[in-house]
Short mmCIF file of the C-alpha atoms (twelve columns), coordinates in Angstrom:
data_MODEL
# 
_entry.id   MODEL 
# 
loop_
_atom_site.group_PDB 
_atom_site.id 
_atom_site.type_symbol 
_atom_site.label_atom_id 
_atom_site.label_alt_id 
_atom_site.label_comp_id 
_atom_site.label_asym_id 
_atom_site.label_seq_id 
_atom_site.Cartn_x 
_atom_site.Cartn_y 
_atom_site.Cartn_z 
_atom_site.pdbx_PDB_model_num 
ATOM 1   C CA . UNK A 1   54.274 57.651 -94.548 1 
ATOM 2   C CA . UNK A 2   52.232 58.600 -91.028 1 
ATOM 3   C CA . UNK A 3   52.431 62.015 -91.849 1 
ATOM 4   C CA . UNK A 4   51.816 61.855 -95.442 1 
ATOM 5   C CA . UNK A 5   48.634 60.000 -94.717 1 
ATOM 6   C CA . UNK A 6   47.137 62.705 -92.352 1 
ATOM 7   C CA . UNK A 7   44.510 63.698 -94.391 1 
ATOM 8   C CA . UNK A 8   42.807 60.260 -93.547 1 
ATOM 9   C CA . UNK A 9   43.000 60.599 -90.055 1 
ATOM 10  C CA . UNK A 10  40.205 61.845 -88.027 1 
ATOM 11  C CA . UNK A 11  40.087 65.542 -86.425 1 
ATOM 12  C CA . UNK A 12  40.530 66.492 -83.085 1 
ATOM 13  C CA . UNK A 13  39.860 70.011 -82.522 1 
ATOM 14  C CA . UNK A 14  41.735 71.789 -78.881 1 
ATOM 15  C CA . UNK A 15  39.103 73.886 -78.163 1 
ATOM 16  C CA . UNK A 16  41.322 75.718 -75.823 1 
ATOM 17  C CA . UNK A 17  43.859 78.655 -75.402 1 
ATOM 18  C CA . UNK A 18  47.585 78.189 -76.243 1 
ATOM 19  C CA . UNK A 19  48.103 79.230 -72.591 1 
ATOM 20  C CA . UNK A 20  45.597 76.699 -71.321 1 
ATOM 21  C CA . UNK A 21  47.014 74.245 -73.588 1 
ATOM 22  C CA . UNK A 22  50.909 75.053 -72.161 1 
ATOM 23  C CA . UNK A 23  49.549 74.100 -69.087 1 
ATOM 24  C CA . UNK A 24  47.854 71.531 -69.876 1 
ATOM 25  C CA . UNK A 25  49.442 69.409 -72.585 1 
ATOM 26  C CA . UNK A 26  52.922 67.587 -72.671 1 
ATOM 27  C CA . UNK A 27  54.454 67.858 -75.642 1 
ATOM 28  C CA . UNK A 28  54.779 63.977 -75.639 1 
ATOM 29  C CA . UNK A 29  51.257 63.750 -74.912 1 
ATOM 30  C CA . UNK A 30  50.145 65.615 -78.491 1 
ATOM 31  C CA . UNK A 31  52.569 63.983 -80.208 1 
ATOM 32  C CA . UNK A 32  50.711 60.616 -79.217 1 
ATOM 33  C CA . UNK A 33  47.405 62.189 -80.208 1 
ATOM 34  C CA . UNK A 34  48.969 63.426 -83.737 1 
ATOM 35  C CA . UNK A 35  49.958 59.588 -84.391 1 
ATOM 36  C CA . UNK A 36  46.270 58.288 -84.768 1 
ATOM 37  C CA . UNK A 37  44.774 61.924 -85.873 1 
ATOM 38  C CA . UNK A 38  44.815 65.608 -87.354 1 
ATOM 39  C CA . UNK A 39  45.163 67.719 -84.383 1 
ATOM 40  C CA . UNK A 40  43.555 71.379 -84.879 1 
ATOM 41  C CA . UNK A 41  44.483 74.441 -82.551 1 
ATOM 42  C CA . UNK A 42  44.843 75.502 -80.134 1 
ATOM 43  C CA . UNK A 43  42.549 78.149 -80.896 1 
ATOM 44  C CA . UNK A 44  41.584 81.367 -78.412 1 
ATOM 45  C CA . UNK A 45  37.316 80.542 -78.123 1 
ATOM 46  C CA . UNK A 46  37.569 83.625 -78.435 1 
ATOM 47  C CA . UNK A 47  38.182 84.092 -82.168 1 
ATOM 48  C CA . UNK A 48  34.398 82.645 -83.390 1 
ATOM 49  C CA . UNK A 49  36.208 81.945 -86.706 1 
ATOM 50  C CA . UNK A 50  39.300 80.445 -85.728 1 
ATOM 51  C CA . UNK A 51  37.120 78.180 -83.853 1 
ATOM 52  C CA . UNK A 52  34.879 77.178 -86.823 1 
ATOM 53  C CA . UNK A 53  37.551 76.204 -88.608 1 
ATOM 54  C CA . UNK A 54  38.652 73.883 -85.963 1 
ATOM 55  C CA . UNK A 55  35.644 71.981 -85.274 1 
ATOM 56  C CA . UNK A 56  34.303 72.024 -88.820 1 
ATOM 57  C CA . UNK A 57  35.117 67.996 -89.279 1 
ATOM 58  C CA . UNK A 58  36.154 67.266 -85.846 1 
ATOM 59  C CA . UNK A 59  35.263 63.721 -84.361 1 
ATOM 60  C CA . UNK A 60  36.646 65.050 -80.875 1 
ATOM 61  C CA . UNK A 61  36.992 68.078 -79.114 1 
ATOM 62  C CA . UNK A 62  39.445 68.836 -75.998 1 
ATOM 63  C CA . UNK A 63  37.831 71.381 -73.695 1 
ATOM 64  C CA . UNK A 64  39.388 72.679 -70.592 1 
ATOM 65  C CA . UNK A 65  39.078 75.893 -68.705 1 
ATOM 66  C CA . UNK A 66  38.215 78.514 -70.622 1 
ATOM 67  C CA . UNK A 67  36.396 76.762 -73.320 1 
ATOM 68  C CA . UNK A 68  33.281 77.609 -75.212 1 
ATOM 69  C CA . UNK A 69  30.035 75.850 -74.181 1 
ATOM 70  C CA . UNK A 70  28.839 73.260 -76.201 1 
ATOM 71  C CA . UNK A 71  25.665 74.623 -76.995 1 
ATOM 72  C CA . UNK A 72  23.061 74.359 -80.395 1 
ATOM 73  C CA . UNK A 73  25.461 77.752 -81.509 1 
ATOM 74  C CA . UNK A 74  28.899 75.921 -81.522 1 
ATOM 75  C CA . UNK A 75  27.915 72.549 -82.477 1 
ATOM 76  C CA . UNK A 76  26.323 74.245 -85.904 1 
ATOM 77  C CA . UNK A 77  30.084 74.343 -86.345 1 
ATOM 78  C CA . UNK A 78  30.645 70.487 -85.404 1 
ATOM 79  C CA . UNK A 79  28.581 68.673 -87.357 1 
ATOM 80  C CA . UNK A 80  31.134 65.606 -86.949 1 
ATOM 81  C CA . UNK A 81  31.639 65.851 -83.575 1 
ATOM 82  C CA . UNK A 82  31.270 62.721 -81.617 1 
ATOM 83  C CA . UNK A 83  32.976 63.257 -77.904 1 
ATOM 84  C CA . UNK A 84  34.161 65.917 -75.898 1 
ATOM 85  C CA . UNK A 85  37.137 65.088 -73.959 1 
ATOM 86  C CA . UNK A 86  37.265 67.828 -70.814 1 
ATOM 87  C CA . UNK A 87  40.642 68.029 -70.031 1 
ATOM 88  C CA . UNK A 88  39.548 69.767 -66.765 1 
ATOM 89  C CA . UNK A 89  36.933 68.699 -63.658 1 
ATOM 90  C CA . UNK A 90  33.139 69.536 -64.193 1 
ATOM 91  C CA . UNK A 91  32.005 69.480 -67.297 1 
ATOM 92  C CA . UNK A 92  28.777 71.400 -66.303 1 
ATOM 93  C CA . UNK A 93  29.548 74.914 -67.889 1 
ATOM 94  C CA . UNK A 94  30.187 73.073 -71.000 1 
ATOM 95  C CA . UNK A 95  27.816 70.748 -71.843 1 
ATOM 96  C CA . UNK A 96  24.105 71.504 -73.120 1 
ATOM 97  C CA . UNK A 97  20.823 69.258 -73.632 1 
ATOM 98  C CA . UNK A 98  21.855 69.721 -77.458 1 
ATOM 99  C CA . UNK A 99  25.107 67.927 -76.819 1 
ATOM 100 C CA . UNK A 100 23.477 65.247 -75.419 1 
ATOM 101 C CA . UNK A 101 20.658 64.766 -77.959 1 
ATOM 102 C CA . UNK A 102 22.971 64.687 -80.643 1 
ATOM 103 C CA . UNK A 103 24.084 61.411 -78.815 1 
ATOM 104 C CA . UNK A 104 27.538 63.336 -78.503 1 
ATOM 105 C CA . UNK A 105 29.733 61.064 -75.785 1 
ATOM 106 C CA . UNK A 106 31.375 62.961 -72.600 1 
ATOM 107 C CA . UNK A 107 34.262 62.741 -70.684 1 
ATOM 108 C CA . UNK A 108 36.061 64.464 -67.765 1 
ATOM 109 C CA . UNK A 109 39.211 64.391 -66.601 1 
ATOM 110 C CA . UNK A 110 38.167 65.301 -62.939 1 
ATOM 111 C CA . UNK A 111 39.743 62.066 -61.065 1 
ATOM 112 C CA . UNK A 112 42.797 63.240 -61.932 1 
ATOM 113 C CA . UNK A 113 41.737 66.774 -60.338 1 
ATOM 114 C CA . UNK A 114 40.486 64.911 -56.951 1 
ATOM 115 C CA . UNK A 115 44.091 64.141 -55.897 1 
ATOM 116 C CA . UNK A 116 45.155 67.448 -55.646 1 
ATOM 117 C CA . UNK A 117 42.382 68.653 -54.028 1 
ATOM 118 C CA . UNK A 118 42.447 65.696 -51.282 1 
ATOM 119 C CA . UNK A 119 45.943 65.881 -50.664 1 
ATOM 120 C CA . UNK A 120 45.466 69.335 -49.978 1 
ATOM 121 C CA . UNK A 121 42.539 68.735 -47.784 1 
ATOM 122 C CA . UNK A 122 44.254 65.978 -45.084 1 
ATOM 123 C CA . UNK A 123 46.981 68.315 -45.205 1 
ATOM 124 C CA . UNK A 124 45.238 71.079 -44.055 1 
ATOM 125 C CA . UNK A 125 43.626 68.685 -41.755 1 
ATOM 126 C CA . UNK A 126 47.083 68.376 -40.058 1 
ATOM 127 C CA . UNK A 127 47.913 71.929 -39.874 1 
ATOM 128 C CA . UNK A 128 44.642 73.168 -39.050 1 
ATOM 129 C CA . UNK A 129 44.955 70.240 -36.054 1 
ATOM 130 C CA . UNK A 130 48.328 71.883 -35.220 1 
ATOM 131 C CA . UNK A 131 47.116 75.463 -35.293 1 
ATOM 132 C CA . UNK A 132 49.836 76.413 -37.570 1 
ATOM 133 C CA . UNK A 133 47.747 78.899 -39.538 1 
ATOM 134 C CA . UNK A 134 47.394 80.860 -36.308 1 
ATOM 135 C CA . UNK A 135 50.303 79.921 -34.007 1 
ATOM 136 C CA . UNK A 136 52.485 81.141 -36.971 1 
ATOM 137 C CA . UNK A 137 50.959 84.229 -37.220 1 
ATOM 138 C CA . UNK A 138 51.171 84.707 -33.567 1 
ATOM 139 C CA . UNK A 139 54.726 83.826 -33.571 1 
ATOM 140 C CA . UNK A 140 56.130 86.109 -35.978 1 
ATOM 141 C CA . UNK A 141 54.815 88.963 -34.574 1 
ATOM 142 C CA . UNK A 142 56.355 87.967 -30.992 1 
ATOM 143 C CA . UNK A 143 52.396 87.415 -29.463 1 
ATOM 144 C CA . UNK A 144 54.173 84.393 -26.940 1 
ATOM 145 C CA . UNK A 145 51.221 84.610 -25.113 1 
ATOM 146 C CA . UNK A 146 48.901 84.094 -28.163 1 
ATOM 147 C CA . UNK A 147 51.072 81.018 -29.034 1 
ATOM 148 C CA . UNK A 148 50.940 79.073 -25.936 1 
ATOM 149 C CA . UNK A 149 46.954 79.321 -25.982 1 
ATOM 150 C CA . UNK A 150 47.427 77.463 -29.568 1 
ATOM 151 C CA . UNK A 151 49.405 75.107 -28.881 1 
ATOM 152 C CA . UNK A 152 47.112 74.326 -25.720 1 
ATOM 153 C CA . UNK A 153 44.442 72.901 -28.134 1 
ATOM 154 C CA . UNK A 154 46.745 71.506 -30.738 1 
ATOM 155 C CA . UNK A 155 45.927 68.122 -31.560 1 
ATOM 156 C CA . UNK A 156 47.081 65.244 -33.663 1 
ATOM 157 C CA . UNK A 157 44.789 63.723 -36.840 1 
ATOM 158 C CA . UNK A 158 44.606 60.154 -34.908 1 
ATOM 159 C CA . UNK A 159 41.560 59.096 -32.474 1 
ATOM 160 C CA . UNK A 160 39.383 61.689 -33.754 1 
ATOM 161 C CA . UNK A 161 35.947 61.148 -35.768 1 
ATOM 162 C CA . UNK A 162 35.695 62.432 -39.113 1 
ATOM 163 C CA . UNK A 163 32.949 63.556 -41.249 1 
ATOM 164 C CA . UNK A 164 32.912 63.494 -45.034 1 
ATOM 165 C CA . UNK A 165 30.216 64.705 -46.431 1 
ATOM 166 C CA . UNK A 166 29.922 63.615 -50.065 1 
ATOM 167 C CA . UNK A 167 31.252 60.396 -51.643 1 
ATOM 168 C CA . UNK A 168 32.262 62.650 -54.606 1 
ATOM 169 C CA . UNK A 169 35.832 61.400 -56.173 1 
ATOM 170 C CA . UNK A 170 37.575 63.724 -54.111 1 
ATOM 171 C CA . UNK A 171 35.700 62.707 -50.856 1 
ATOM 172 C CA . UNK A 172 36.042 59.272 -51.681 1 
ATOM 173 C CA . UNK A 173 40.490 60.386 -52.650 1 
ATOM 174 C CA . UNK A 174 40.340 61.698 -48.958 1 
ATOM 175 C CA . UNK A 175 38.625 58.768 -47.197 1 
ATOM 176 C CA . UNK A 176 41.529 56.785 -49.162 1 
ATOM 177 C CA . UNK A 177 43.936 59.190 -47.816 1 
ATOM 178 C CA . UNK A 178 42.422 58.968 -44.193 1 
ATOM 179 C CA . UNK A 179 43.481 55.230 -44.506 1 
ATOM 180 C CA . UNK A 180 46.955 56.087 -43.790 1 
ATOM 181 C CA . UNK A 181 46.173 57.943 -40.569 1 
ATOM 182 C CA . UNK A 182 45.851 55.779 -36.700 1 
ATOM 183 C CA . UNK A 183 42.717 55.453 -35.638 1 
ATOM 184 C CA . UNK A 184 40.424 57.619 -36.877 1 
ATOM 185 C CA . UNK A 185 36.685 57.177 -36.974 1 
ATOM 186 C CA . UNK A 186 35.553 58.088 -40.743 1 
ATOM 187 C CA . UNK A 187 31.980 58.802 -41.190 1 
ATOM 188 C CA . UNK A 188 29.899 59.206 -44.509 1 
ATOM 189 C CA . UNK A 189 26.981 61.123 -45.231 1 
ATOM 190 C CA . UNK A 190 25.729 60.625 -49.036 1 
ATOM 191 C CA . UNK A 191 22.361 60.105 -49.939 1 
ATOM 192 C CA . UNK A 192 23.244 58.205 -52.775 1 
ATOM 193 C CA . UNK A 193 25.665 55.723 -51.235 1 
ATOM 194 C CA . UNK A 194 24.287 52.282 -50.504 1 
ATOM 195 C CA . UNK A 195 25.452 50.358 -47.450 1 
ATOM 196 C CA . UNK A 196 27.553 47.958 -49.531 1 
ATOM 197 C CA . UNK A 197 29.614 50.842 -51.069 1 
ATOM 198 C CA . UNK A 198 30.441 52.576 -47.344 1 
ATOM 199 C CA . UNK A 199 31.490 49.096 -46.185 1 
ATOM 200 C CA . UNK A 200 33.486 48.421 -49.569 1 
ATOM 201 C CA . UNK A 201 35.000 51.946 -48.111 1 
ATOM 202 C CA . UNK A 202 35.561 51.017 -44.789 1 
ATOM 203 C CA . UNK A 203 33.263 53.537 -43.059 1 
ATOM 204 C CA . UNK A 204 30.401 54.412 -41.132 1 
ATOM 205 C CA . UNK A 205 27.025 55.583 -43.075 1 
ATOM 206 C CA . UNK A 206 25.703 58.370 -41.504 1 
ATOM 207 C CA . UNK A 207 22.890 61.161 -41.337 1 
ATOM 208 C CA . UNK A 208 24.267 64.457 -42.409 1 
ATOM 209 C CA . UNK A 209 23.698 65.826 -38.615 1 
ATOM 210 C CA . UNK A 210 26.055 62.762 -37.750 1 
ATOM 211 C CA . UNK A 211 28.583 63.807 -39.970 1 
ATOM 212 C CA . UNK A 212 28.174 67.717 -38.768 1 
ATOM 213 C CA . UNK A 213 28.636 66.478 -34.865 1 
ATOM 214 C CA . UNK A 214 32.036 65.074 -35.725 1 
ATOM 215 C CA . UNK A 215 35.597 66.512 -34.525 1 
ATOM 216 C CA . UNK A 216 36.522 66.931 -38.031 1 
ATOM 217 C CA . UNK A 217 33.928 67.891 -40.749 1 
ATOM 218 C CA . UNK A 218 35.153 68.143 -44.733 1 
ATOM 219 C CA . UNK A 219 32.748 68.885 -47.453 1 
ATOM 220 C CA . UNK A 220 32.837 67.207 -50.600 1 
ATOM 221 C CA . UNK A 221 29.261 67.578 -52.294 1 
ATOM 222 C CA . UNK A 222 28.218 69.196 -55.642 1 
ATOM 223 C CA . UNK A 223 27.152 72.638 -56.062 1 
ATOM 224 C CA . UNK A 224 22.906 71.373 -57.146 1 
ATOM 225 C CA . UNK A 225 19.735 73.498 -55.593 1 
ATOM 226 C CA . UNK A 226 18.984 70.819 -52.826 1 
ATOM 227 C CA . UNK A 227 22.834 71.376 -51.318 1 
ATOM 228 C CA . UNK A 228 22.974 74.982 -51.259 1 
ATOM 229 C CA . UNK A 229 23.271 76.661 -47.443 1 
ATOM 230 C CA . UNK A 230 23.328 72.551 -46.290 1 
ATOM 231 C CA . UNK A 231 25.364 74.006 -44.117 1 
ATOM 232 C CA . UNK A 232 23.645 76.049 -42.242 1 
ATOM 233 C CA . UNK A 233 23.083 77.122 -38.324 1 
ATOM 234 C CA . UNK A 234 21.098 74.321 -37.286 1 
ATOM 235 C CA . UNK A 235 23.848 71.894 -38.708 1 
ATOM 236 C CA . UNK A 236 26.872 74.096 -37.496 1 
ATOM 237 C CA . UNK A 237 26.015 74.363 -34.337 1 
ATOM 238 C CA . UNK A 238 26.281 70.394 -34.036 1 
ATOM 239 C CA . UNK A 239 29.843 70.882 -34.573 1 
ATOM 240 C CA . UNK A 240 31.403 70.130 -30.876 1 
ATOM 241 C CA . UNK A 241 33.709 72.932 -29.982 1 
ATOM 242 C CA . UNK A 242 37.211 73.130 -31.347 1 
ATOM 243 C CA . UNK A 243 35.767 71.062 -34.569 1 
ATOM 244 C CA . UNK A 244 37.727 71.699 -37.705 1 
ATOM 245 C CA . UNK A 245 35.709 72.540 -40.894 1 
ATOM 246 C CA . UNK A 246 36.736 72.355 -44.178 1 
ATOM 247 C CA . UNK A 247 35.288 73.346 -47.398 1 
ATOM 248 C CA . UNK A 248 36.960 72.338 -50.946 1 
ATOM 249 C CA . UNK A 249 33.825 71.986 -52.406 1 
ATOM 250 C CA . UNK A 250 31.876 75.196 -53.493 1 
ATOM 251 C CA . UNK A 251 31.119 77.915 -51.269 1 
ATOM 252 C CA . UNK A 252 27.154 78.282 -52.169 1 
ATOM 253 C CA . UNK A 253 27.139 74.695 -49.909 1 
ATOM 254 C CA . UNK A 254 28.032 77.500 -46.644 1 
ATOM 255 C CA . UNK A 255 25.674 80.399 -45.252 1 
ATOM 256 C CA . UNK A 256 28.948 82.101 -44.683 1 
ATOM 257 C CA . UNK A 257 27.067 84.375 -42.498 1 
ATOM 258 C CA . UNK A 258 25.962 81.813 -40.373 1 
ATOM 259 C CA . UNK A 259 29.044 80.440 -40.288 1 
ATOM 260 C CA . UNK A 260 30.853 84.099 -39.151 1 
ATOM 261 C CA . UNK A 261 28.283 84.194 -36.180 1 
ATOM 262 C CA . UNK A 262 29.253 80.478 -35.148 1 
ATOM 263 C CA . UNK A 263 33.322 80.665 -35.317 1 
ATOM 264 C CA . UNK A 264 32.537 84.084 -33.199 1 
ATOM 265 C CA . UNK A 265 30.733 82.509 -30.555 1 
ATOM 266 C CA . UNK A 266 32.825 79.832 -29.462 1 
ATOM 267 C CA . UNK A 267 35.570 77.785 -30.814 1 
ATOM 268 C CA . UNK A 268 36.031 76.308 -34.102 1 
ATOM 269 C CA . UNK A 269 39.013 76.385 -36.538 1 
ATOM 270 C CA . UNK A 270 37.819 76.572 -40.327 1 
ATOM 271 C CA . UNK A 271 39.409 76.463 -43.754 1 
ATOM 272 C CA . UNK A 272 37.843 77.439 -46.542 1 
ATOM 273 C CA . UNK A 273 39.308 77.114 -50.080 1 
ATOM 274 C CA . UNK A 274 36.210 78.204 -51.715 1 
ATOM 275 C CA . UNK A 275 33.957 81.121 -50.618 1 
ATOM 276 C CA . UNK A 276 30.787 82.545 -52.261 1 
ATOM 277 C CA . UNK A 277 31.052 84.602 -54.189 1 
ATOM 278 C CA . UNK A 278 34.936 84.302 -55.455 1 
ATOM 279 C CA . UNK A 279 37.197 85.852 -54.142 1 
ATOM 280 C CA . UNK A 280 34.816 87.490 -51.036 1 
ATOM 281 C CA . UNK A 281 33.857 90.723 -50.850 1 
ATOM 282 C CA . UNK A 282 36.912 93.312 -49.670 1 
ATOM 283 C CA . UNK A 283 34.807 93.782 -46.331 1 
ATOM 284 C CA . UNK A 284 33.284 90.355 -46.457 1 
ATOM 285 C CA . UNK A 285 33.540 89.158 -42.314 1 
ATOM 286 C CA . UNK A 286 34.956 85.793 -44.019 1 
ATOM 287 C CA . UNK A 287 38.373 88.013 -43.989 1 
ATOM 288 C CA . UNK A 288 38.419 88.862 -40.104 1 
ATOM 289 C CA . UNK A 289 36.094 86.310 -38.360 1 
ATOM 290 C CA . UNK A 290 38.636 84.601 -35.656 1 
ATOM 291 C CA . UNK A 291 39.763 81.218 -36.878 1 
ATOM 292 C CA . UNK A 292 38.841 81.143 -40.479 1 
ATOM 293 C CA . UNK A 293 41.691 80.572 -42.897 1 
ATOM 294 C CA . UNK A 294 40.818 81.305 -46.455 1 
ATOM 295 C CA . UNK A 295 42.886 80.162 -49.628 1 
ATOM 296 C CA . UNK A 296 42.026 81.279 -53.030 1 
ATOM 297 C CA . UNK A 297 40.324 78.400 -54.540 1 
ATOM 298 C CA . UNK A 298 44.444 76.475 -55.180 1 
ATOM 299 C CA . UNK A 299 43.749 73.112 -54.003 1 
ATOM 300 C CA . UNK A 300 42.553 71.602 -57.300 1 
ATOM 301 C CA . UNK A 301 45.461 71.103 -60.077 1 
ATOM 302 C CA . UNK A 302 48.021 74.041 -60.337 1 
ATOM 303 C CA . UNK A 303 51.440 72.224 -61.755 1 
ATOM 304 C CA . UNK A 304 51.784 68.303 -62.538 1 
ATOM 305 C CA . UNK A 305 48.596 67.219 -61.722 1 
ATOM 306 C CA . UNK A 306 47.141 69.610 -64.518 1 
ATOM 307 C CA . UNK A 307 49.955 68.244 -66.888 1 
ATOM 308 C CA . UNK A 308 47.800 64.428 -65.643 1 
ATOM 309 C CA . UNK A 309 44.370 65.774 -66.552 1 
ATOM 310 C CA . UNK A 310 45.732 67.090 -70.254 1 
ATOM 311 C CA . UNK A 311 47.258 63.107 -70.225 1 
ATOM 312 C CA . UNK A 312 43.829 61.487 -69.591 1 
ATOM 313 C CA . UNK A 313 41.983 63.847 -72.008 1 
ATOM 314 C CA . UNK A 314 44.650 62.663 -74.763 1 
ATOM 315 C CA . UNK A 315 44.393 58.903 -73.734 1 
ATOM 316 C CA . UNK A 316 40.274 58.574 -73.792 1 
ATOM 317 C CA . UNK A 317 40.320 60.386 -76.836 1 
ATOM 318 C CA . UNK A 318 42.811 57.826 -77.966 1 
ATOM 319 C CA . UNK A 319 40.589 55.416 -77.023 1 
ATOM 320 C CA . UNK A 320 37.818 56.615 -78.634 1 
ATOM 321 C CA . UNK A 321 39.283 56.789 -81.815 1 
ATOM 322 C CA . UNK A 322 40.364 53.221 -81.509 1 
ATOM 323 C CA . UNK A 323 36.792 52.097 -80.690 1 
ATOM 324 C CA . UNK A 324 37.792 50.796 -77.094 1 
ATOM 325 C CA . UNK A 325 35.609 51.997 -74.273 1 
ATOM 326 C CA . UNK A 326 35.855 55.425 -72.020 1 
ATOM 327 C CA . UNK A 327 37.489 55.139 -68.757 1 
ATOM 328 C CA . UNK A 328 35.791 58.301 -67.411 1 
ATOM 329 C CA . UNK A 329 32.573 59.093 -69.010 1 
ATOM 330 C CA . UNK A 330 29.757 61.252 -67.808 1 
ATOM 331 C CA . UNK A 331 26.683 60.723 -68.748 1 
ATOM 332 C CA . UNK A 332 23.354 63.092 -69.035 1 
ATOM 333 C CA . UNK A 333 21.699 61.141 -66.382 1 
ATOM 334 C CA . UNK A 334 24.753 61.579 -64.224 1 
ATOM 335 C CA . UNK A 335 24.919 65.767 -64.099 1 
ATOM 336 C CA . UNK A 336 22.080 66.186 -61.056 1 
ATOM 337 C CA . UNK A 337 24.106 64.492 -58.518 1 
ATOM 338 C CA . UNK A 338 27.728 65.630 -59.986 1 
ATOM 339 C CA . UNK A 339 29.764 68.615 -59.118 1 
# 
């Protein structure tokens, strides 16, 4: 009879690919969406029409990367619509101010993409520490000599000070992670975290320059006017020598060329998963500045943890339809200070 009575059930449109949705979506997963609605698509954004079709009487749409934005255009096509359920992290290429003053709800799967991301970042913490990047390079091509001034400054990630900058979910997922590790002085800069929260986290509040002078810097901030170039030459050049910097943020938060001149003036060790623009230029410096390791943008959700994000797009859309409160809503008011 569940099937039979689909017509009754309320619409959820995937506004998304068929390859984003493979990626996204465990078959289990949409079969517990079908049991309290209509599921529509996948459809290609693409294909205006297909899409119209779709989200003509859809109460919920599933974004994710590659999706149309939600703009006065496409939601002419939703008059239903009630939430969008971003099965990916930000939801600010998305959303619009029309979204919002049609009182349509919000919600992101980005805690889900934090893990990734922070697990990536303490690991490269470790390596970086290690000089593996460099001492494996080195090594392979027989440079003995190379390798023994590595492993000279290796160093361990215990009695060392850290500095996160950003309480963002993925700085907060690595200042969790840094939990696990002996000894290690964490410090916060956020100018939005209160005293209470940093002790609730078990560090230090700090001024930005504080968290730039530590051994071990790692950038967590959104990508919003007032952070671009925060780090800059003044606030490198705090950094003491043979500091580790890391950026998994957004690389408009870097002046990249300040940062070439630094790591070729003295010695610091840097890994950057996210340059500006994306990928860098074929002759950007970034490429063969001494010290910089660069990774193309991977340490957000590639396997599993994407499969998680399509889970908890499912579930609050679940919960939505059953009137029970969102787990992992964003609101308008919340965008400035979001990445």
């Amino acid at each position: 009879m569940g099937r039979m009575a689909d017509q009754s059930r309320p619409v959820v449109a995937l506004a998304l690919s068929e390859e984003v949705a493979r990626c996204m979506f465990r078959p289990v997963d949409l079969e517990r969406l079908r049991t309290v609605a209509q599921v529509r698509g996948p459809v290609d954004p693409r294909d205006r029409q297909a899409l119209r079709l779709a989200l003509s009487d859809a109460v919920v749409a599933i974004s994710g990367w590659g999706s149309p934005r939600f703009d006065e255009d496409l939601l002419a096509m939703a008059p239903k619509l009630r939430l969008l359920a971003h099965s990916a992290g930000t939801v600010k290429p998305f959303v619009s101010d029309a979204l919002f003053a049609r009182d349509i709800r919000v919600s992101t799967a980005a805690s889900v993409n934090a893990i990734p991301v922070a697990q990536f970042t303490v690991a490269m913490m470790v390596l970086a520490l290690k000089q593996v990047p460099w001492i494996a390079a080195a090594f392979a091509r027989g440079d003995y000599d190379e390798v023994g001034r590595r492993k000279a400054v290796c160093r361990e990630l215990q009695d060392l000070s850290v500095g996160i900058i950003g309480a963002s979910r993925v700085g907060r997922a690595v200042i969790g992670l840094l939990k696990a590790h002996p000894r290690l002085r964490i410090r916060l800069h956020d100018p939005y975290v209160r005293a209470d929260d940093a002790a609730r986290l078990g560090v230090e509040r700090v001024s930005l320059e504080e968290a730039c002078a530590c051994d071990i810097v790692s950038l967590h901030a959104p990508n919003i006017p007032e952070t671009r170039h925060m780090i800059d030459a003044q606030r490198l050049a705090l950094m003491p020598d043979h500091a580790l910097f890391i950026n998994t943020s957004r690389g408009a938060l870097v002046d990249e060329q300040a940062l070439v001149a630094e790591v070729k003036r003295r010695p610091l060790y840097v890994v950057l998963d996210v340059t500006d623009p994306e990928p860098p230029a074929a002759d950007s410096p970034l490429r063969t500045a001494p010290n910089i390791l660069l990774t193309p943008h991977i340490a957000g959700a590639m396997k599993q943890a994407r499969l998680d994000m399509g889970e908890l797009a499912v579930s609050e859309t679940i919960r939505f339809l059953r009137g029970e409160p969102l787990e992992h809503e964003v609101t308008q008011a919340m965008l400035p200070t979001q990445a």
